[in-house]
Structure formats: C-alpha cells, structure tokens
Coordinates of C-alpha atoms in Angstrom, one line a residue:
Chain A
M1 CA 298.1 152.5 160.8
S2 CA 296.8 149.3 162.2
S3 CA 297.3 148.6 165.9
P4 CA 299.9 146.0 166.9
E5 CA 297.1 143.6 167.9
E6 CA 295.4 144.0 164.5
K7 CA 296.1 140.7 162.7
T8 CA 296.5 140.5 159.0
L9 CA 295.7 137.4 157.0
I10 CA 297.1 136.3 153.7
L11 CA 294.4 134.9 151.4
K12 CA 295.6 132.9 148.4
S13 CA 293.5 132.6 145.4
S14 CA 293.2 129.4 143.3
D15 CA 295.7 130.9 140.8
N16 CA 298.2 131.5 143.6
E17 CA 297.9 135.2 144.0
E18 CA 298.2 136.4 147.6
F19 CA 296.1 139.2 149.1
L20 CA 296.6 140.9 152.5
V21 CA 293.4 141.5 154.4
K22 CA 292.8 142.5 158.0
E23 CA 291.4 139.6 160.1
S24 CA 288.5 141.8 161.3
V25 CA 287.5 142.4 157.7
A26 CA 288.1 138.8 156.4
V27 CA 285.9 137.2 159.1
Q28 CA 282.8 138.5 157.4
C29 CA 283.3 135.3 155.4
I30 CA 282.2 132.7 157.8
T31 CA 284.4 130.0 156.1
I32 CA 287.4 132.1 157.0
K33 CA 286.1 133.0 160.4
N34 CA 285.7 129.3 161.2
L35 CA 289.3 128.6 160.0
V36 CA 290.7 131.4 162.2
E37 CA 288.7 130.3 165.2
D38 CA 289.8 126.7 164.8
G39 CA 293.3 128.0 165.1
C40 CA 294.5 127.7 161.6
D41 CA 298.2 128.5 161.6
L42 CA 299.0 128.4 157.9
D43 CA 301.0 131.2 156.5
A44 CA 298.4 131.8 153.8
I45 CA 294.8 130.6 153.7
P46 CA 294.2 128.8 150.4
L47 CA 290.9 129.5 148.7
L48 CA 290.8 126.7 146.2
N49 CA 287.5 127.7 144.6
V50 CA 288.1 131.5 144.2
D51 CA 290.3 132.9 141.5
S52 CA 292.2 136.2 141.8
K53 CA 289.7 138.2 139.8
N54 CA 286.8 137.2 142.1
L55 CA 288.9 137.5 145.3
A56 CA 289.9 141.0 144.4
W57 CA 286.3 142.0 144.1
I58 CA 285.3 140.2 147.2
I59 CA 288.0 142.0 149.2
E60 CA 286.8 145.3 147.8
F61 CA 283.3 144.5 149.0
M62 CA 284.4 143.2 152.4
E63 CA 286.4 146.3 153.0
K64 CA 283.5 148.6 152.2
Y65 CA 281.1 146.7 154.4
A66 CA 283.6 146.5 157.3
D67 CA 284.1 150.2 157.2
S68 CA 282.1 151.6 160.1
T69 CA 282.2 155.1 158.7
S70 CA 280.3 154.3 155.6
T71 CA 276.6 155.1 155.8
D72 CA 273.7 152.9 154.6
A73 CA 273.2 155.3 151.7
E74 CA 276.9 155.0 150.7
K75 CA 276.7 151.3 150.9
K76 CA 273.7 151.3 148.7
D77 CA 275.4 153.4 146.1
F78 CA 278.4 151.2 146.3
D79 CA 276.2 148.1 145.7
T80 CA 274.6 149.7 142.7
E81 CA 278.0 150.2 141.1
F82 CA 279.5 147.0 142.3
V83 CA 276.8 144.8 140.6
K84 CA 277.3 146.4 137.2
K85 CA 279.3 143.5 135.9
P86 CA 278.8 141.1 133.0
F87 CA 276.2 138.4 133.9
N88 CA 278.8 135.6 134.0
D89 CA 280.8 137.5 136.6
V90 CA 277.7 138.0 138.7
L91 CA 277.1 134.3 138.7
G92 CA 280.8 133.7 139.5
L93 CA 280.6 136.0 142.5
I94 CA 277.5 134.2 143.7
L95 CA 279.4 130.9 143.6
A96 CA 282.4 132.5 145.4
A97 CA 280.2 134.1 148.0
N98 CA 278.5 130.7 148.6
Y99 CA 281.9 128.9 148.9
L100 CA 283.2 131.6 151.4
N101 CA 279.8 131.8 153.1
F102 CA 279.6 135.5 152.9
P103 CA 275.9 136.4 153.5
A104 CA 276.0 140.1 152.7
L105 CA 277.6 139.6 149.3
M106 CA 275.2 136.7 148.5
D107 CA 272.3 138.9 149.2
V108 CA 273.4 141.7 147.1
M109 CA 274.5 139.5 144.2
C110 CA 271.4 137.3 144.2
D111 CA 269.2 140.4 144.3
A112 CA 271.1 141.9 141.3
C113 CA 270.7 138.6 139.5
A114 CA 267.0 138.3 140.2
N115 CA 266.5 141.9 139.1
E116 CA 268.1 141.3 135.7
M117 CA 266.2 138.1 135.2
K118 CA 262.7 139.3 135.9
L119 CA 261.8 140.3 132.4
W120 CA 263.7 137.7 130.5
S121 CA 262.1 135.2 128.3
V122 CA 262.6 131.5 129.0
E123 CA 265.0 131.4 126.0
Q124 CA 267.1 134.2 127.4
V125 CA 267.3 132.5 130.8
R126 CA 268.6 129.4 129.2
E127 CA 271.2 131.3 127.2
K128 CA 272.5 133.3 130.1
F129 CA 272.7 130.4 132.5
H130 CA 274.1 128.1 129.8
I131 CA 271.3 125.6 130.3
Q132 CA 270.3 122.9 127.9
N133 CA 266.6 122.5 127.6
D134 CA 265.8 118.9 128.6
Y135 CA 262.1 119.1 127.8
T136 CA 260.7 117.6 124.6
E137 CA 258.6 119.9 122.5
E138 CA 255.4 118.4 123.8
E139 CA 256.5 118.5 127.4
E140 CA 257.4 122.1 127.2
K141 CA 254.0 123.0 125.6
A142 CA 252.3 121.1 128.4
V143 CA 254.2 123.0 131.1
R144 CA 253.6 126.3 129.4
A145 CA 249.8 125.5 129.2
E146 CA 249.6 124.9 132.9
N147 CA 250.0 128.6 133.6
F148 CA 249.4 130.1 130.2
W149 CA 248.2 133.4 131.7
A150 CA 251.7 134.1 133.1
F151 CA 253.1 134.4 129.6
E152 CA 250.7 137.1 128.5
Chain B
M1 CA 276.4 125.2 136.2
L2 CA 274.9 126.6 139.3
P3 CA 274.0 124.1 142.1
P4 CA 270.3 123.8 143.0
D5 CA 270.5 125.6 146.2
M6 CA 272.1 128.6 144.5
I7 CA 269.3 128.6 142.0
S8 CA 266.7 128.4 144.7
E9 CA 268.3 131.4 146.4
I10 CA 268.1 133.5 143.3
L11 CA 264.6 132.3 142.3
S12 CA 263.2 133.1 145.8
R13 CA 263.6 136.7 145.0
L14 CA 261.4 136.6 141.9
P15 CA 257.7 137.3 141.6
V16 CA 255.2 134.5 141.3
K17 CA 254.3 135.2 137.7
T18 CA 257.9 135.1 136.6
L19 CA 258.5 131.8 138.5
L20 CA 255.5 130.2 136.7
R21 CA 257.2 131.1 133.4
F22 CA 260.6 129.8 134.4
R23 CA 259.2 126.4 135.2
C24 CA 259.7 126.0 131.4
V25 CA 263.4 126.6 131.5
E26 CA 264.3 123.1 132.3
R27 CA 263.2 120.2 134.5
T28 CA 265.4 120.9 137.4
W29 CA 264.1 124.5 137.6
C30 CA 260.6 123.2 137.5
S31 CA 261.1 120.8 140.3
I32 CA 262.8 123.4 142.4
I33 CA 259.9 125.9 141.8
D34 CA 257.3 123.2 142.5
G35 CA 259.0 122.0 145.7
Q36 CA 257.5 122.4 149.1
S37 CA 260.7 123.9 150.7
F38 CA 260.9 126.5 147.9
V39 CA 257.3 127.7 148.8
Q40 CA 258.5 128.5 152.3
L41 CA 261.8 130.0 151.2
H42 CA 260.0 132.3 148.7
L43 CA 257.4 133.4 151.2
H44 CA 260.0 134.0 153.9
Q45 CA 262.1 136.1 151.4
S46 CA 259.1 138.2 150.5
M47 CA 258.1 138.8 154.1
T48 CA 261.6 139.8 155.3
T49 CA 262.2 142.1 152.4
N50 CA 258.5 143.2 152.3
S51 CA 258.5 142.6 148.5
Y52 CA 255.7 141.4 146.2
H53 CA 253.1 142.6 148.5
S54 CA 249.8 143.0 146.6
L55 CA 246.4 144.2 147.3
I56 CA 243.3 142.7 145.9
L57 CA 240.3 144.9 145.5
G58 CA 236.8 143.8 145.0
S59 CA 234.1 145.8 143.4
R60 CA 231.1 145.6 141.1
K61 CA 233.4 145.8 138.2
G62 CA 235.4 142.8 139.2
L63 CA 238.5 141.9 141.2
Y64 CA 241.7 143.8 140.7
S65 CA 245.2 143.2 141.9
V66 CA 247.5 146.0 142.7
D67 CA 251.2 145.5 143.1
L68 CA 252.4 147.6 146.0
D69 CA 255.7 148.0 144.3
S70 CA 254.0 150.0 141.5
I71 CA 250.7 151.2 142.8
D72 CA 249.5 153.1 139.8
K73 CA 248.2 150.1 137.9
A74 CA 245.5 147.6 138.8
Q75 CA 245.1 144.4 136.9
L76 CA 241.8 142.6 136.5
I77 CA 241.9 139.1 137.8
E78 CA 239.3 136.3 137.5
P79 CA 237.8 135.1 140.7
P80 CA 237.9 131.4 141.4
V81 CA 235.0 129.2 140.3
S82 CA 233.5 131.9 138.1
S83 CA 230.2 130.2 137.8
K84 CA 229.3 130.8 141.4
G85 CA 228.7 134.2 142.8
F86 CA 230.4 135.1 146.0
D87 CA 229.7 137.8 148.4
C88 CA 232.2 137.5 151.1
I89 CA 235.9 137.0 151.6
S90 CA 237.8 136.1 154.7
N91 CA 240.9 137.6 156.2
S92 CA 244.0 136.9 154.2
C93 CA 246.7 134.7 155.4
N94 CA 250.0 134.7 153.7
G95 CA 248.3 135.9 150.5
L96 CA 245.6 133.2 150.6
I97 CA 241.9 134.0 151.1
L98 CA 238.7 132.1 151.6
V99 CA 235.8 133.0 149.3
M100 CA 232.3 132.3 150.6
S101 CA 229.1 132.4 148.8
D102 CA 226.3 130.8 150.7
P103 CA 226.6 129.7 154.3
L104 CA 225.4 126.3 153.4
V105 CA 227.9 125.8 150.6
P106 CA 231.5 125.0 151.4
P107 CA 233.9 128.0 150.8
V108 CA 236.7 128.1 148.3
L109 CA 240.3 128.5 149.3
W110 CA 242.0 130.7 146.8
N111 CA 245.5 131.7 145.9
P112 CA 244.8 134.7 143.7
F113 CA 248.5 135.1 142.7
L114 CA 248.9 131.5 141.5
R115 CA 245.3 131.6 140.2
K116 CA 244.6 128.3 141.8
Y117 CA 241.7 127.4 144.1
K118 CA 240.3 124.5 146.0
I119 CA 236.7 123.9 146.9
L120 CA 236.6 122.7 150.5
P121 CA 234.8 119.5 151.4
D122 CA 231.4 119.7 153.1
A123 CA 231.7 120.8 156.7
A124 CA 230.7 118.5 159.5
I125 CA 228.5 120.9 161.4
E126 CA 224.9 120.4 161.0
Y127 CA 222.6 123.4 161.4
P128 CA 220.6 123.3 164.5
A129 CA 217.1 122.1 163.7
P130 CA 215.2 125.4 163.5
L131 CA 216.4 127.3 160.4
L132 CA 213.8 129.7 161.6
C133 CA 216.1 131.3 164.1
L134 CA 218.8 133.7 163.1
S135 CA 222.1 132.1 162.5
K136 CA 225.5 133.2 161.4
V137 CA 228.5 131.4 160.1
F138 CA 232.0 132.8 160.7
Y139 CA 235.1 131.9 158.8
G140 CA 238.7 132.6 159.5
L141 CA 241.8 131.5 157.7
G142 CA 245.0 130.8 159.6
Y143 CA 248.4 129.2 159.4
D144 CA 249.7 126.6 161.9
S145 CA 253.4 127.1 161.8
R146 CA 254.1 124.0 164.0
N147 CA 252.6 121.7 161.4
N148 CA 253.1 123.9 158.3
D149 CA 249.4 123.7 157.6
Y150 CA 246.7 126.2 156.6
K151 CA 243.6 126.0 158.6
V152 CA 240.1 127.3 158.2
V153 CA 238.0 127.9 161.3
R154 CA 234.3 127.8 160.9
A155 CA 231.9 128.7 163.7
V156 CA 228.2 128.5 163.6
E157 CA 226.2 130.6 166.0
F158 CA 222.5 131.0 166.3
C159 CA 220.2 133.4 168.1
S160 CA 218.2 131.5 170.6
E161 CA 214.5 132.2 170.3
T162 CA 213.9 131.9 173.9
S163 CA 216.8 133.7 175.5
R164 CA 217.5 136.0 172.5
A165 CA 221.1 135.5 173.1
W166 CA 223.7 134.4 170.6
V167 CA 224.8 130.9 171.3
C168 CA 227.6 129.1 169.6
S169 CA 226.5 125.8 168.2
A170 CA 229.8 124.4 167.2
T171 CA 233.3 125.2 165.9
E172 CA 235.2 123.2 163.5
I173 CA 238.6 123.4 161.8
Y174 CA 239.6 122.4 158.4
S175 CA 243.2 121.3 157.7
L176 CA 244.6 121.7 154.2
K177 CA 247.1 119.0 154.8
L178 CA 244.5 116.4 155.9
N179 CA 241.8 117.9 153.6
S180 CA 239.2 117.3 156.3
W181 CA 237.1 119.1 158.9
N182 CA 237.2 118.3 162.5
M183 CA 235.0 119.4 165.3
V184 CA 236.7 121.3 168.1
P185 CA 235.4 121.2 171.6
V186 CA 236.1 124.9 172.0
L187 CA 233.2 127.2 171.4
S188 CA 233.8 130.5 169.8
N189 CA 232.4 133.5 171.5
M190 CA 231.8 135.8 168.5
K191 CA 228.4 136.5 170.0
G192 CA 227.0 137.5 166.7
N193 CA 228.3 141.0 167.0
C194 CA 230.9 140.9 164.3
D195 CA 231.2 139.5 160.8
K196 CA 234.4 137.6 160.7
W197 CA 237.9 137.5 162.0
D198 CA 239.9 140.4 160.7
V199 CA 243.5 139.7 161.0
H200 CA 245.7 136.6 161.2
V201 CA 249.0 137.0 163.0
H202 CA 251.1 134.8 165.3
G203 CA 249.0 131.8 164.5
A204 CA 245.8 133.3 165.7
L205 CA 242.7 135.0 164.3
H206 CA 241.7 138.4 165.8
T207 CA 238.6 140.5 165.9
L208 CA 237.4 143.5 167.7
M209 CA 234.6 142.9 170.1
E210 CA 232.6 144.8 172.6
D211 CA 233.6 144.0 176.1
S212 CA 230.4 142.8 177.7
S213 CA 232.0 142.2 181.0
H214 CA 232.5 146.0 181.4
V215 CA 230.1 147.3 184.0
Y216 CA 230.4 151.0 183.2
S217 CA 228.1 152.7 180.7
V218 CA 230.9 153.6 178.3
K219 CA 231.3 150.9 175.7
S220 CA 234.7 149.4 175.7
F221 CA 236.3 147.1 173.3
I222 CA 238.8 144.2 173.4
I223 CA 240.5 142.1 170.9
M224 CA 239.4 138.5 170.9
A225 CA 241.9 136.0 169.5
F226 CA 241.5 132.4 168.5
S227 CA 244.7 130.4 168.1
V228 CA 244.5 128.0 165.2
E229 CA 247.6 126.2 166.6
N230 CA 246.4 125.7 170.1
E231 CA 242.6 125.9 169.5
N232 CA 241.9 128.2 172.3
H233 CA 240.6 131.7 172.9
Y234 CA 242.3 134.6 174.6
A235 CA 241.7 138.4 175.0
M236 CA 244.0 141.3 174.5
M237 CA 243.5 144.9 175.5
L238 CA 243.4 147.9 173.2
P239 CA 245.8 150.8 173.8
P240 CA 245.1 152.2 177.2
N241 CA 242.9 155.3 177.5
I242 CA 242.0 155.7 173.9
E243 CA 238.7 157.3 172.9
T244 CA 236.3 154.6 171.6
E245 CA 233.1 156.5 171.7
N246 CA 231.9 157.4 168.1
V247 CA 235.2 156.2 166.8
E248 CA 235.4 153.9 163.8
M249 CA 238.0 151.3 164.6
K250 CA 239.6 148.6 162.5
L251 CA 242.2 145.9 163.1
E252 CA 245.0 145.6 160.6
L253 CA 248.3 144.0 160.1
L254 CA 251.3 146.1 159.6
R255 CA 254.7 144.5 158.9
G256 CA 253.8 141.5 161.1
C257 CA 252.4 143.5 164.0
L258 CA 248.8 144.0 165.0
C259 CA 247.7 147.5 164.2
L260 CA 244.6 149.5 165.3
V261 CA 243.3 152.1 163.0
C262 CA 240.8 154.7 164.4
A263 CA 238.9 157.5 162.8
D264 CA 237.1 159.8 165.2
N265 CA 234.5 162.5 165.0
Y266 CA 236.9 165.2 164.1
D267 CA 238.2 163.3 161.1
V268 CA 241.4 162.6 162.8
N269 CA 243.0 159.2 162.1
N270 CA 245.1 157.5 164.7
I271 CA 247.2 154.5 164.0
W272 CA 248.5 152.3 166.8
V273 CA 250.8 149.4 166.6
M274 CA 251.3 146.6 169.1
K275 CA 255.1 146.3 168.6
E276 CA 255.4 143.2 170.7
Y277 CA 252.7 140.7 170.3
G278 CA 250.6 140.1 173.5
V279 CA 252.5 142.8 175.4
E280 CA 249.9 145.5 176.1
E281 CA 252.5 148.1 177.1
S282 CA 254.0 147.9 173.7
W283 CA 251.1 149.6 172.0
T284 CA 252.7 152.6 170.3
Q285 CA 251.0 155.4 168.6
L286 CA 252.4 155.5 165.1
L287 CA 250.6 158.4 163.5
S288 CA 247.9 160.9 164.0
V289 CA 246.8 162.4 160.8
G290 CA 244.0 164.4 159.4
P291 CA 241.5 165.8 158.5
P292 CA 240.5 164.6 156.0
A293 CA 239.2 161.4 157.3
L294 CA 240.7 158.5 155.5
F295 CA 237.7 156.3 155.7
A296 CA 237.9 152.6 155.2
L297 CA 241.7 152.6 155.7
T298 CA 243.8 149.7 154.8
V299 CA 247.2 150.1 156.2
L300 CA 250.1 148.8 154.2
G301 CA 253.5 149.1 155.5
K302 CA 256.4 149.4 153.2
V303 CA 260.0 150.2 153.6
M304 CA 261.1 152.5 150.9
G305 CA 264.4 151.9 149.3
S306 CA 266.8 149.1 150.2
R307 CA 266.7 147.0 153.3
Q308 CA 269.4 149.1 154.8
E309 CA 267.3 152.2 154.9
K310 CA 265.6 152.8 158.2
R311 CA 263.1 155.4 156.9
K312 CA 259.6 154.0 156.7
E313 CA 256.7 155.2 154.8
K314 CA 253.2 153.9 155.4
K315 CA 250.9 153.7 152.6
I316 CA 247.3 154.0 153.4
K317 CA 244.7 153.4 151.0
R318 CA 241.8 155.7 150.9
K319 CA 238.7 154.8 149.0
K320 CA 236.4 157.2 147.3
G321 CA 232.8 156.6 147.9
F322 CA 230.5 155.0 145.4
P323 CA 230.4 154.9 142.4
F324 CA 233.6 153.2 142.7
R325 CA 235.9 154.8 140.3
G326 CA 239.4 154.3 141.5
V327 CA 241.5 154.0 144.5
K328 CA 243.8 156.6 146.0
F329 CA 246.9 155.7 147.8
V330 CA 248.0 158.0 150.5
R331 CA 251.5 157.9 151.5
L332 CA 252.2 158.9 155.0
D333 CA 255.7 159.5 156.3
E334 CA 256.2 158.6 159.9
K335 CA 258.3 161.6 160.5
K336 CA 256.2 164.2 158.7
T337 CA 252.9 163.2 160.0
L338 CA 250.9 165.9 158.2
K339 CA 252.3 165.5 154.8
F340 CA 250.9 163.1 152.4
S341 CA 251.2 162.5 148.8
V342 CA 248.5 160.8 146.8
T343 CA 248.8 158.4 143.9
T344 CA 245.8 157.4 142.0
C345 CA 245.6 153.9 140.9
E346 CA 244.1 153.6 137.5
Y347 CA 242.4 150.5 136.3
M348 CA 244.2 148.9 133.4
K349 CA 242.1 149.3 130.3
S350 CA 241.6 145.6 129.7
K351 CA 238.5 144.0 128.3
A352 CA 235.7 143.7 130.7
V353 CA 235.3 140.2 132.1
V354 CA 231.8 139.2 132.6
V355 CA 231.4 136.9 135.5
N356 CA 228.0 135.4 136.1
G357 CA 226.5 136.0 139.4
L358 CA 229.3 138.1 140.8
I359 CA 227.8 139.9 143.7
L360 CA 230.1 142.2 145.6
P361 CA 227.8 144.7 147.1
F362 CA 230.6 146.2 149.1
V363 CA 234.1 147.0 148.4
S364 CA 236.4 144.5 150.0
E365 CA 240.1 144.3 150.0
I366 CA 242.8 142.0 151.2
S367 CA 246.5 142.4 151.1
G368 CA 249.0 139.7 151.1
F369 CA 252.3 138.5 149.9
Q370 CA 252.3 136.7 146.6
Q371 CA 253.2 133.2 147.3
M372 CA 253.4 129.8 145.8
V373 CA 251.5 127.5 148.1
K374 CA 249.5 125.0 146.1
L375 CA 246.0 124.1 147.1

C-alpha cells in the first residue's frame, strides 16, 4: 500500500485514456517532473503527443526502472524483451520518450534502433524509416563513390 | 518523419563505416552525418559507452585494424599516402594518428577509420646549421578542447658538440583549424632520452622520463606532461615506492585515465591507474599478474555487457615475438587476477596489398575510438 504522502498522478493520453501513476515514478520523465514542480494542479496531466498504446509501454518501463529492488541484470533482461517490438513501434517510442524527456528510455530505444540498423542496406533504411530518396541517380552515385570501400 | 535531432541521436550509436554508407540515404542524413556537431556527438557517445574502440597494428605485412568488439578478426587497411614509406607513428588522439617518414618531411595526419588523411604544411623550424650533430625530432598529437582543435606538437632537439648535452632548439605547434604552424616560446625538455610522447589525456601529452634531478644513485622516473591547451610543461610522480630498477615501464591510457604498465624481472606485470588526473594519491594498483610476462602490453579497457554492469574486464594484448604471426588478446578480470583467457586474432585472408616503401621495422600499435573528424 502506498503511504498517505505518496502522491498519485493521472496521465491522460492523446486518445483520452487515463493512467494512474505514482508521482515518484512519473517524474523520471523530466517534462512531467517540471510540470509537477511548477505546481501543476490539473486533475489529469494531458500528454497530447502520446497515445494510449505508447503511454502504457512507457509506464511499464518507468515502473521497472523506478523499482529499487530490481538488479542491473534484471533491468538488462527487461530491456532485451521490451525492445522486441515492430520497428514502427520502436520509432514511436523514441518520439514519445523525446517528447516526455525520458533519458533512460531514449537510451534503450535508440540503442535498439541502432543495433537493428547496423547491417541494413541503404534501401532498407529508406523503407523502414519511410524516407523518400531525394538524390538524383548521378548524385547518389557520386556520394557512394566518395567512400566506396564502406560498401564492400 | 523523425526530426533531425532524433536521427542524430540514433546515428551517433552507429560505427563509422555504417555512417559512411548511410550518407546515401537522403540529403538530410548526409548533412547530419557530415556536420561538425555530429562529429562531437558521435565521439562522445563512443567514449561514454566505450564502443567502437579499435586497435591498429603495424607490421611488415601491413596495417591491420582490429575491432575490440570482436577481437578475433583483423582487417587489412591501407596506410595513407601509399607512395611514401613511413616508419613511425605518433600517439593516438581520439582515434587520429600522425604518420612520420623522414624528419625533414612534414608528417601526415591520418584518420584510419574514415580513411582520410592530410599532409601537414612545412614546419617553420629550421634545423640548426650543423646537420653534423645528432638531432631528434619529436612529435605529439593532442586535442585542445577549449578551441575544439587538434594540435600537433613538434620539438627539435640536437646534441651539442661542445657540451654533449641535448638542447632543445625549438618547439612549434600546428593547429588543424588554422592549418598552420606557430613557434612556441616554451622549450620542450625531452632531453633526447625518449622517442615521442606516449599518451594524450586531459589536453596534454605525456611521456616517461628519467628524473635527472634525483641525487641518489637509484634511477627514478617521472612523467613529463606538455599541455597543448596551455602550452606549458609540468611533471607528475609515478606511484610511490614502486620498483623501477630493471623494470620495463610503459604509459598507457585506460578508460580516460593515465595508466602505468610494468613488467619486472620475475615476469610479474603490474598495472597502476591514476584514477584522478594529477592527484598522486589516486594511483591505484589495478592488477598484478603473471608469469608469464606479457611483454609489449597494450592495455585496453572494456566494460563487458551493458552500461549498467559494473564488472570490468581488461583486455591486454600480448604480442608474440618475430616472426609476427598473430596477436593474442589476453583478458584479465579485475577480480580474478590470476585467470586469463586468450583469444587469438587471426588475420583476415584478404589479398596482400603491396605498398611501396612501407618500412615498419617494429610492431607498432595504437588504439582509438573510431571517429568522424574530417581532416
């Protein structure tokens, strides 16, 4: 049971779902921490750029990391499982972690993203990141030629 | 989709080779990767997570790069300016090295991971008139964090015919930003008794030197430092009361700290780390291992596992004597000082690269973080 002084916050996702989170856990997100310190007295904190799917995951992550009984090894195992998500969701979590200013989550998600990307071809990167190639054929050839050895 | 600073954050965790490929993804990615602030972000990321740390080995067969994340493979790399021979390399600074051939010819600044180099302009120092006397040129490569500038220190010393003492003729410093040499009023005091500066850390170049001010018969040594930021010399003490007689000593860099590696008569290797720079009381004995003697040690610190794990393992490279066949990596665990596991690094079977005039009579190695700084 939480102690009487233990404050609980209500976090509201962009699609209007409400989540109850202990203040001590939620302040791992510096955006939320700043709101609390500035004396925000709203009933629920609206997180306009985070939908319920992402918020649920973020809360799961926050609670694991706020738990003082979990060891480093346990956190590492948790991270390994946590990042096993479709790539689009990985990108979504990175955006959400940035919006909420949650460094630990940013770190874990960016590492996971980089790890997946390492061996991708240029075409795969464009596909997964939904990027339109804005080079002309000649320009791309020229850029490739600048460091041709990297493609071997 | 993703804003540029998110992309930078992700890209900063990728190795240099991958980044060079991803310049082709689209123009924004290319300008991010080529950007000056990205170079620093990437290097900072590598250093704090101790990733993409590589070793470059030089031998008669050529130059090889070994990724410390997967130490069983060595890749052949081409030296810069392959038409020149070179026989000496400087200390490494953030993965950059200086390659010297002839004392009278300007050295080449080289980023082996980007495979880019820059031939430095002619130095300003003139040799003292008599080329008949012995002379030595010392080079050191450093980084001035205040100005975000890489600097090369060049000191010329000659042995006076009359006094038979080593006299420094002049010191000059090259700035990569300004692409020019400038004389410095400070004289180095290498005193001809060492080859070059060994380690760059905290904006200064360091080397071991005999302490000539010591009046007792027992030789003693000190660390001489030259700050590239402040352009001044200062001395630092070795760990107190250590045995220096008949002991082979070497200065190294271990996870950003100055490190002293000693191998004594009984083939015992001692490794000391100066945990707090400049604080002599912070010299801590890290390991005492052996026999066998791990001669010509290069200490490479690596944290195994994720950042959150505190357990550290030090990898120490042991070289087999000539003929140079391979390199053995010896992993030493801080806690179990007498246990070590050995991994042999095999040379990748790639076609032999013939390089004209490549003279590397000795095995040299540098270790550094792969980084993006352009020359």
